mmCIF file of C-alpha atoms and ligand atoms in Angstrom:
data_model
loop_
_atom_site.group_PDB
_atom_site.id
_atom_site.type_symbol
_atom_site.label_atom_id
_atom_site.label_comp_id
_atom_site.label_asym_id
_atom_site.label_seq_id
_atom_site.Cartn_x
_atom_site.Cartn_y
_atom_site.Cartn_z
ATOM 1 C CA MET A 1 98.484 70.878 108.799
ATOM 2 C CA ILE A 2 101.736 72.360 107.487
ATOM 3 C CA THR A 3 105.225 71.508 108.743
ATOM 4 C CA VAL A 4 108.212 73.282 107.221
ATOM 5 C CA LYS A 5 111.739 72.196 108.105
ATOM 6 C CA ASN A 6 114.948 73.901 107.027
ATOM 7 C CA LEU A 7 113.373 75.359 103.906
ATOM 8 C CA THR A 8 115.930 76.879 101.559
ATOM 9 C CA TYR A 9 115.423 78.252 98.085
ATOM 10 C CA THR A 10 117.536 79.768 95.348
ATOM 11 C CA TYR A 11 115.867 81.129 92.188
ATOM 12 C CA PRO A 12 117.186 79.426 89.044
ATOM 13 C CA GLY A 13 120.195 81.350 87.792
ATOM 14 C CA ALA A 14 120.322 83.576 90.883
ATOM 15 C CA ALA A 15 123.697 84.113 92.509
ATOM 16 C CA ALA A 16 122.420 84.068 96.072
ATOM 17 C CA GLU A 17 119.995 82.014 98.118
ATOM 18 C CA THR A 18 116.627 83.734 98.826
ATOM 19 C CA LEU A 19 115.382 81.592 101.748
ATOM 20 C CA HIS A 20 117.987 80.509 104.285
ATOM 21 C CA GLY A 21 116.409 77.691 106.279
ATOM 22 C CA LEU A 22 112.875 78.444 107.463
ATOM 23 C CA ASN A 23 111.198 76.384 110.177
ATOM 24 C CA PHE A 24 107.545 76.675 111.175
ATOM 25 C CA GLU A 25 104.390 74.670 111.773
ATOM 26 C CA ILE A 26 100.800 75.667 111.133
ATOM 27 C CA ASP A 27 97.971 73.929 112.979
ATOM 28 C CA ALA A 28 94.675 73.012 111.366
ATOM 29 C CA GLY A 29 92.249 75.905 111.682
ATOM 30 C CA GLU A 30 94.979 78.416 112.465
ATOM 31 C CA ILE A 31 95.576 81.754 110.768
ATOM 32 C CA PHE A 32 99.351 81.990 110.411
ATOM 33 C CA GLY A 33 100.880 85.262 109.280
ATOM 34 C CA PHE A 34 104.125 85.895 107.477
ATOM 35 C CA LEU A 35 105.026 89.461 108.366
ATOM 36 C CA GLY A 36 107.949 91.238 106.766
ATOM 37 C CA PRO A 37 109.061 94.101 104.559
ATOM 38 C CA SER A 38 109.085 94.024 100.776
ATOM 39 C CA GLY A 39 111.671 91.590 99.425
ATOM 40 C CA ALA A 40 111.855 89.494 102.606
ATOM 41 C CA GLY A 41 110.776 86.288 100.859
ATOM 42 C CA LYS A 42 107.077 86.076 101.736
ATOM 43 C CA SER A 43 105.744 85.536 98.222
ATOM 44 C CA THR A 44 108.601 83.160 97.477
ATOM 45 C CA THR A 45 107.646 81.060 100.493
ATOM 46 C CA GLN A 46 103.963 81.017 99.522
ATOM 47 C CA ASN A 47 104.830 80.022 95.959
ATOM 48 C CA ILE A 48 106.948 77.132 97.235
ATOM 49 C CA LEU A 49 104.250 75.968 99.656
ATOM 50 C CA ILE A 50 101.687 75.833 96.853
ATOM 51 C CA GLY A 51 104.016 73.844 94.638
ATOM 52 C CA LEU A 52 104.601 76.569 92.071
ATOM 53 C CA LEU A 53 108.328 76.950 92.692
ATOM 54 C CA LYS A 54 110.074 73.576 92.645
ATOM 55 C CA ASN A 55 113.462 72.285 93.767
ATOM 56 C CA TYR A 56 113.389 73.711 97.246
ATOM 57 C CA GLY A 57 115.727 72.467 99.977
ATOM 58 C CA GLY A 58 114.467 70.979 103.233
ATOM 59 C CA SER A 59 111.029 69.511 103.706
ATOM 60 C CA ILE A 60 107.440 70.770 103.612
ATOM 61 C CA GLN A 61 104.624 68.509 104.707
ATOM 62 C CA VAL A 62 101.120 69.724 103.861
ATOM 63 C CA MET A 63 98.129 67.588 104.840
ATOM 64 C CA GLY A 64 100.513 64.742 105.597
ATOM 65 C CA ARG A 65 102.392 64.693 102.329
ATOM 66 C CA GLU A 66 105.593 66.296 101.043
ATOM 67 C CA VAL A 67 104.694 69.168 98.691
ATOM 68 C CA SER A 68 106.978 67.829 95.933
ATOM 69 C CA ALA A 69 105.118 64.490 96.146
ATOM 70 C CA TRP A 70 101.637 65.977 95.705
ATOM 71 C CA GLY A 71 100.037 65.650 92.273
ATOM 72 C CA PRO A 72 97.465 67.941 90.648
ATOM 73 C CA ASP A 73 94.877 66.893 93.253
ATOM 74 C CA TYR A 74 96.800 69.141 95.666
ATOM 75 C CA TYR A 75 94.898 72.081 94.174
ATOM 76 C CA GLU A 76 91.531 70.553 95.036
ATOM 77 C CA HIS A 77 92.414 71.178 98.690
ATOM 78 C CA LEU A 78 94.177 74.531 98.373
ATOM 79 C CA GLY A 79 92.893 78.011 97.761
ATOM 80 C CA VAL A 80 95.419 80.523 96.483
ATOM 81 C CA SER A 81 95.261 84.264 96.107
ATOM 82 C CA PHE A 82 98.356 85.610 94.394
ATOM 83 C CA GLU A 83 99.916 88.993 95.057
ATOM 84 C CA MET A 84 99.367 89.983 91.430
ATOM 85 C CA PRO A 85 95.808 89.240 90.317
ATOM 86 C CA ASN A 86 95.692 87.127 87.172
ATOM 87 C CA HIS A 87 92.182 87.016 85.742
ATOM 88 C CA TYR A 88 90.743 86.781 82.250
ATOM 89 C CA LEU A 89 90.383 90.480 81.567
ATOM 90 C CA LYS A 90 87.938 90.091 78.681
ATOM 91 C CA LEU A 91 85.552 88.006 80.756
ATOM 92 C CA THR A 92 83.222 89.346 83.422
ATOM 93 C CA ALA A 93 83.790 88.659 87.116
ATOM 94 C CA LEU A 94 81.023 86.067 87.079
ATOM 95 C CA GLU A 95 82.429 84.359 83.964
ATOM 96 C CA ASN A 96 85.873 84.250 85.560
ATOM 97 C CA LEU A 97 84.469 82.531 88.651
ATOM 98 C CA GLN A 98 82.381 80.139 86.573
ATOM 99 C CA HIS A 99 85.466 79.175 84.600
ATOM 100 C CA PHE A 100 87.694 78.583 87.618
ATOM 101 C CA ARG A 101 84.904 76.777 89.419
ATOM 102 C CA SER A 102 84.609 74.305 86.545
ATOM 103 C CA LEU A 103 88.237 73.224 87.069
ATOM 104 C CA TYR A 104 87.401 71.590 90.414
ATOM 105 C CA SER A 105 86.012 68.102 90.687
ATOM 106 C CA GLY A 106 84.412 68.579 94.109
ATOM 107 C CA PRO A 107 81.472 70.751 95.160
ATOM 108 C CA THR A 108 81.858 74.517 94.850
ATOM 109 C CA LEU A 109 80.082 77.562 96.214
ATOM 110 C CA GLN A 110 77.663 79.628 94.154
ATOM 111 C CA PRO A 111 79.699 82.277 92.266
ATOM 112 C CA GLN A 112 77.073 84.981 92.874
ATOM 113 C CA ALA A 113 77.146 84.347 96.613
ATOM 114 C CA VAL A 114 80.951 84.534 96.711
ATOM 115 C CA LEU A 115 80.953 87.753 94.687
ATOM 116 C CA GLU A 116 78.475 89.231 97.125
ATOM 117 C CA ARG A 117 80.689 88.175 100.032
ATOM 118 C CA VAL A 118 83.649 90.141 98.660
ATOM 119 C CA GLY A 119 81.505 93.157 97.770
ATOM 120 C CA LEU A 120 81.427 92.609 94.021
ATOM 121 C CA LYS A 121 77.776 91.699 93.536
ATOM 122 C CA ALA A 122 76.982 94.858 91.586
ATOM 123 C CA ASP A 123 80.034 94.315 89.368
ATOM 124 C CA ALA A 124 79.393 90.647 88.543
ATOM 125 C CA ASP A 125 78.673 91.351 84.870
ATOM 126 C CA LYS A 126 81.445 93.870 84.338
ATOM 127 C CA LYS A 127 84.545 92.888 82.345
ATOM 128 C CA VAL A 128 87.473 92.406 84.705
ATOM 129 C CA GLY A 129 89.628 94.564 82.414
ATOM 130 C CA GLU A 130 87.575 97.509 83.704
ATOM 131 C CA PHE A 131 88.168 96.608 87.362
ATOM 132 C CA SER A 132 90.320 98.671 89.728
ATOM 133 C CA LYS A 133 93.267 96.985 91.446
ATOM 134 C CA GLY A 134 91.263 96.603 94.647
ATOM 135 C CA MET A 135 88.374 94.949 92.777
ATOM 136 C CA LYS A 136 90.797 92.534 91.115
ATOM 137 C CA ILE A 137 92.229 91.621 94.511
ATOM 138 C CA ARG A 138 88.748 90.970 95.855
ATOM 139 C CA LEU A 139 87.968 88.805 92.846
ATOM 140 C CA ASN A 140 91.230 86.982 93.560
ATOM 141 C CA VAL A 141 90.036 86.221 97.074
ATOM 142 C CA ALA A 142 86.637 85.122 95.737
ATOM 143 C CA ARG A 143 88.376 82.743 93.357
ATOM 144 C CA SER A 144 90.542 81.301 96.104
ATOM 145 C CA ILE A 145 87.559 80.231 98.212
ATOM 146 C CA ILE A 146 85.121 79.053 95.513
ATOM 147 C CA HIS A 147 85.897 75.354 96.166
ATOM 148 C CA ASN A 148 85.859 75.590 99.968
ATOM 149 C CA PRO A 149 89.549 74.740 100.344
ATOM 150 C CA GLN A 150 90.990 73.169 103.497
ATOM 151 C CA VAL A 151 94.052 75.397 103.317
ATOM 152 C CA LEU A 152 93.977 78.961 102.065
ATOM 153 C CA PHE A 153 97.031 80.947 100.937
ATOM 154 C CA LEU A 154 96.580 84.704 100.740
ATOM 155 C CA ASP A 155 99.418 86.900 99.486
ATOM 156 C CA GLU A 156 98.900 90.507 100.649
ATOM 157 C CA PRO A 157 95.086 90.143 100.506
ATOM 158 C CA THR A 158 94.289 93.686 101.656
ATOM 159 C CA ASN A 159 96.919 95.536 99.647
ATOM 160 C CA GLY A 160 95.348 98.457 97.817
ATOM 161 C CA LEU A 161 91.947 98.012 99.460
ATOM 162 C CA ASP A 162 90.078 100.878 101.096
ATOM 163 C CA PRO A 163 89.368 100.419 104.825
ATOM 164 C CA VAL A 164 85.810 99.130 104.308
ATOM 165 C CA ASN A 165 86.821 96.467 101.804
ATOM 166 C CA ALA A 166 89.900 95.552 103.840
ATOM 167 C CA ARG A 167 87.634 95.041 106.871
ATOM 168 C CA ASN A 168 85.319 92.918 104.755
ATOM 169 C CA ILE A 169 88.159 90.660 103.594
ATOM 170 C CA LYS A 170 89.521 90.348 107.134
ATOM 171 C CA ASP A 171 86.075 89.397 108.424
ATOM 172 C CA LEU A 172 85.794 86.826 105.655
ATOM 173 C CA VAL A 173 89.106 85.252 106.672
ATOM 174 C CA LEU A 174 88.004 85.093 110.315
ATOM 175 C CA GLU A 175 84.739 83.496 109.252
ATOM 176 C CA LEU A 176 86.612 80.867 107.221
ATOM 177 C CA ARG A 177 88.762 80.046 110.233
ATOM 178 C CA SER A 178 85.658 79.585 112.351
ATOM 179 C CA ARG A 179 84.632 76.941 109.829
ATOM 180 C CA GLY A 180 87.991 75.188 110.198
ATOM 181 C CA THR A 181 89.972 76.544 107.257
ATOM 182 C CA THR A 182 93.732 76.815 107.785
ATOM 183 C CA VAL A 183 95.052 80.132 106.498
ATOM 184 C CA PHE A 184 98.567 81.195 105.526
ATOM 185 C CA VAL A 185 98.622 84.932 104.983
ATOM 186 C CA THR A 186 101.553 87.097 103.962
ATOM 187 C CA THR A 187 101.546 90.807 104.644
ATOM 188 C CA HIS A 188 103.738 93.802 105.304
ATOM 189 C CA ASP A 189 100.806 95.406 107.127
ATOM 190 C CA MET A 190 101.134 94.908 110.860
ATOM 191 C CA MET A 191 97.460 95.794 111.401
ATOM 192 C CA VAL A 192 96.472 92.825 109.263
ATOM 193 C CA ALA A 193 98.851 90.571 111.149
ATOM 194 C CA ASP A 194 97.664 91.859 114.493
ATOM 195 C CA GLU A 195 93.949 91.627 113.787
ATOM 196 C CA LEU A 196 93.891 88.350 111.909
ATOM 197 C CA CYS A 197 96.680 86.074 112.948
ATOM 198 C CA ASP A 198 96.729 83.499 115.721
ATOM 199 C CA ARG A 199 100.505 83.497 115.305
ATOM 200 C CA VAL A 200 102.910 85.532 113.214
ATOM 201 C CA ALA A 201 106.406 84.855 111.940
ATOM 202 C CA PHE A 202 108.719 87.832 111.439
ATOM 203 C CA ILE A 203 110.658 87.385 108.223
ATOM 204 C CA THR A 204 113.490 89.561 106.947
ATOM 205 C CA ALA A 205 115.980 88.732 104.204
ATOM 206 C CA GLY A 206 114.951 85.085 104.005
ATOM 207 C CA ASN A 207 115.168 84.355 107.731
ATOM 208 C CA ILE A 208 112.534 84.008 110.430
ATOM 209 C CA SER A 209 113.498 85.666 113.711
ATOM 210 C CA VAL A 210 110.374 85.210 115.839
ATOM 211 C CA ILE A 211 107.193 83.130 115.783
ATOM 212 C CA ASP A 212 104.497 83.821 118.356
ATOM 213 C CA ALA A 213 100.985 85.083 119.014
ATOM 214 C CA PRO A 214 100.659 88.859 118.546
ATOM 215 C CA ALA A 215 99.242 89.279 122.069
ATOM 216 C CA THR A 216 102.143 87.306 123.603
ATOM 217 C CA LEU A 217 104.693 89.381 121.695
ATOM 218 C CA LYS A 218 103.068 92.606 122.802
ATOM 219 C CA LYS A 219 103.134 91.538 126.414
ATOM 220 C CA ARG A 220 106.714 90.311 126.220
ATOM 221 C CA TYR A 221 108.089 93.440 124.583
ATOM 222 C CA GLY A 222 105.756 95.994 126.116
ATOM 223 C CA ARG A 223 106.177 97.699 129.454
ATOM 224 C CA ARG A 224 104.045 96.596 132.402
ATOM 225 C CA ALA A 225 102.841 100.092 133.008
ATOM 226 C CA LEU A 226 99.756 102.235 132.789
ATOM 227 C CA ARG A 227 99.810 105.744 131.381
ATOM 228 C CA VAL A 228 97.232 108.242 132.543
ATOM 229 C CA GLU A 229 96.692 111.382 130.528
ATOM 230 C CA TYR A 230 94.788 114.107 132.338
ATOM 231 C CA MET A 231 94.075 117.794 132.485
ATOM 232 C CA ASN A 232 95.200 119.719 135.527
ATOM 233 C CA SER A 233 93.376 122.646 137.058
ATOM 234 C CA ALA A 234 95.385 125.034 134.849
ATOM 235 C CA GLN A 235 93.836 123.215 131.823
ATOM 236 C CA ASP A 236 97.234 121.752 130.826
ATOM 237 C CA ILE A 237 97.418 118.196 129.524
ATOM 238 C CA GLN A 238 99.765 116.122 131.678
ATOM 239 C CA TYR A 239 100.593 112.461 131.922
ATOM 240 C CA GLN A 240 101.873 110.090 134.527
ATOM 241 C CA GLU A 241 102.912 106.431 134.370
ATOM 242 C CA PHE A 242 102.378 103.794 137.021
ATOM 243 C CA PRO A 243 103.635 100.195 137.233
ATOM 244 C CA LEU A 244 100.849 97.671 136.586
ATOM 245 C CA ASP A 245 102.075 95.562 139.477
ATOM 246 C CA GLY A 246 100.555 96.736 142.726
ATOM 247 C CA LEU A 247 98.378 99.263 140.923
ATOM 248 C CA GLY A 248 95.400 98.756 143.251
ATOM 249 C CA GLY A 249 97.474 99.773 146.250
ATOM 250 C CA ASN A 250 99.336 102.585 144.531
ATOM 251 C CA ALA A 251 98.335 105.688 146.533
ATOM 252 C CA ASP A 252 99.667 108.102 143.870
ATOM 253 C CA PHE A 253 97.549 106.412 141.221
ATOM 254 C CA ILE A 254 94.377 106.431 143.335
ATOM 255 C CA ASN A 255 95.055 110.011 144.275
ATOM 256 C CA LEU A 256 95.425 111.052 140.634
ATOM 257 C CA LEU A 257 92.156 109.355 139.702
ATOM 258 C CA ASN A 258 90.391 111.288 142.429
ATOM 259 C CA THR A 259 92.043 114.660 141.980
ATOM 260 C CA ALA A 260 92.705 115.114 138.254
ATOM 261 C CA HIS A 261 90.694 118.015 136.881
ATOM 262 C CA ARG A 262 89.645 115.816 133.975
ATOM 263 C CA LEU A 263 90.875 112.349 132.938
ATOM 264 C CA GLU A 264 91.622 112.176 129.213
ATOM 265 C CA THR A 265 92.905 108.645 128.506
ATOM 266 C CA ILE A 266 94.187 105.609 130.406
ATOM 267 C CA HIS A 267 96.284 103.084 128.492
ATOM 268 C CA SER A 268 98.362 100.080 129.412
ATOM 269 C CA GLN A 269 101.720 100.252 127.660
ATOM 270 C CA GLU A 270 101.933 97.035 125.703
ATOM 271 C CA THR A 271 103.706 97.893 122.479
ATOM 272 C CA THR A 272 102.654 97.546 118.824
ATOM 273 C CA LEU A 273 103.751 94.782 116.463
ATOM 274 C CA ASP A 274 105.410 97.485 114.387
ATOM 275 C CA ASN A 275 107.666 98.497 117.280
ATOM 276 C CA ILE A 276 108.430 94.896 118.147
ATOM 277 C CA PHE A 277 109.310 94.168 114.548
ATOM 278 C CA ILE A 278 111.848 96.998 114.528
ATOM 279 C CA GLU A 279 113.239 95.960 117.902
ATOM 280 C CA VAL A 280 113.641 92.305 116.895
ATOM 281 C CA THR A 281 114.765 92.625 113.293
ATOM 282 C CA GLY A 282 116.269 96.103 113.147
ATOM 283 C CA GLU A 283 114.154 96.730 110.044
ATOM 284 C CA GLU A 284 111.088 98.823 109.345
ATOM 285 C CA LEU A 285 107.942 97.170 108.013
ATOM 286 C CA THR A 286 106.868 100.087 105.886
ATOM 287 C CA VAL A 287 108.090 99.978 102.309
HETATM 288 P P1 LIG B 301 108.198 89.575 99.504
HETATM 289 O O1 LIG B 301 107.004 88.842 99.008
HETATM 290 O O2 LIG B 301 108.487 89.357 100.942
HETATM 291 O O3 LIG B 301 108.125 91.046 99.178
HETATM 292 P P2 LIG B 301 109.631 88.028 97.512
HETATM 293 O O4 LIG B 301 109.445 86.650 97.954
HETATM 294 O O5 LIG B 301 108.795 88.509 96.361
HETATM 295 O O6 LIG B 301 109.504 89.029 98.748
HETATM 296 O O7 LIG B 301 111.155 88.240 97.101
HETATM 297 C C1 LIG B 301 112.225 87.787 97.920
HETATM 298 C C2 LIG B 301 113.538 87.987 97.172
HETATM 299 O O8 LIG B 301 113.580 87.145 96.034
HETATM 300 C C3 LIG B 301 113.738 89.424 96.659
HETATM 301 O O9 LIG B 301 115.088 89.756 96.841
HETATM 302 C C4 LIG B 301 113.405 89.312 95.198
HETATM 303 O O10 LIG B 301 114.114 90.243 94.460
HETATM 304 C C5 LIG B 301 113.808 87.897 94.860
HETATM 305 N N1 LIG B 301 112.993 87.349 93.767
HETATM 306 C C6 LIG B 301 111.639 87.323 93.718
HETATM 307 N N2 LIG B 301 111.197 86.742 92.586
HETATM 308 C C7 LIG B 301 112.309 86.393 91.892
HETATM 309 C C8 LIG B 301 112.543 85.743 90.644
HETATM 310 N N3 LIG B 301 111.519 85.331 89.880
HETATM 311 N N4 LIG B 301 113.818 85.547 90.273
HETATM 312 C C9 LIG B 301 114.850 85.958 91.042
HETATM 313 N N5 LIG B 301 114.708 86.559 92.228
HETATM 314 C C10 LIG B 301 113.464 86.788 92.655
HETATM 315 MG MG1 LIG B 302 105.303 89.577 98.151
#
């Protein structure tokens, strides 16, 4: 659906290049995550992919056509949620959606239904100027899906959302994928990347270092071990680790299971995306 080759970009007037030659492909119906710390170039990449920033180097094919060759009809197929919400503040949420919906030539969803989906049903008739940041972000997401786009671009879609609304947005994205939508999502939140993405790219300082499925990365970088936490007869919490390989025949392991005063937890030791990110890039994700 999207093929990016040797993408470079320098902001007009800037002394240095921001993107240094990115390569990635996104399949139809895939959720592809761009994971990296603040300033890495995630929003820049999204803004180039959607045709907002021009004069990039390299090539970007989206739906079979170079981005620079697409005309205004490109936006009939794309949904975009920007990092900074940009709504008409004097209009209500419903009026905003009705306005943006009218810009599309194809069929669109019912604004009320979309507002309900992002948890804004009760606020439909409120002026957006009175919305919190989280509400504006949810309205952003509502706007991006109103025309049932083939490809959806979401820039930090759960930033500033409480856990319930973040869950709701993540579920919505998963639901869209199940209906065949291709999703490009940028985030500095490894939980979002881990829960949502079929594959993630690690980006730091305008370079991609790794592209893979979160589960594959966790297996590759994690330890093939099992950690058992248990209480001994003196009521002390202890732990022991065992190699995953040959676990069934590991007499110490079986013995511990049978003799521990009380088992507390048993966890395999695959690592987190956060840890892998630090190991691979040498940078922290948190900003
Ligand atoms: P991210 O979304 O990963 O936080 P950005 O893509 O916003 O990162 O920014 C990447 C780099 O480009 C940063 O160093 C930032 O300062 C720079 N940058 C972003 N927008 C502009 C701009 N309009 N003009 C010049 N430099 C910019
Ligand atoms: Mg950004």
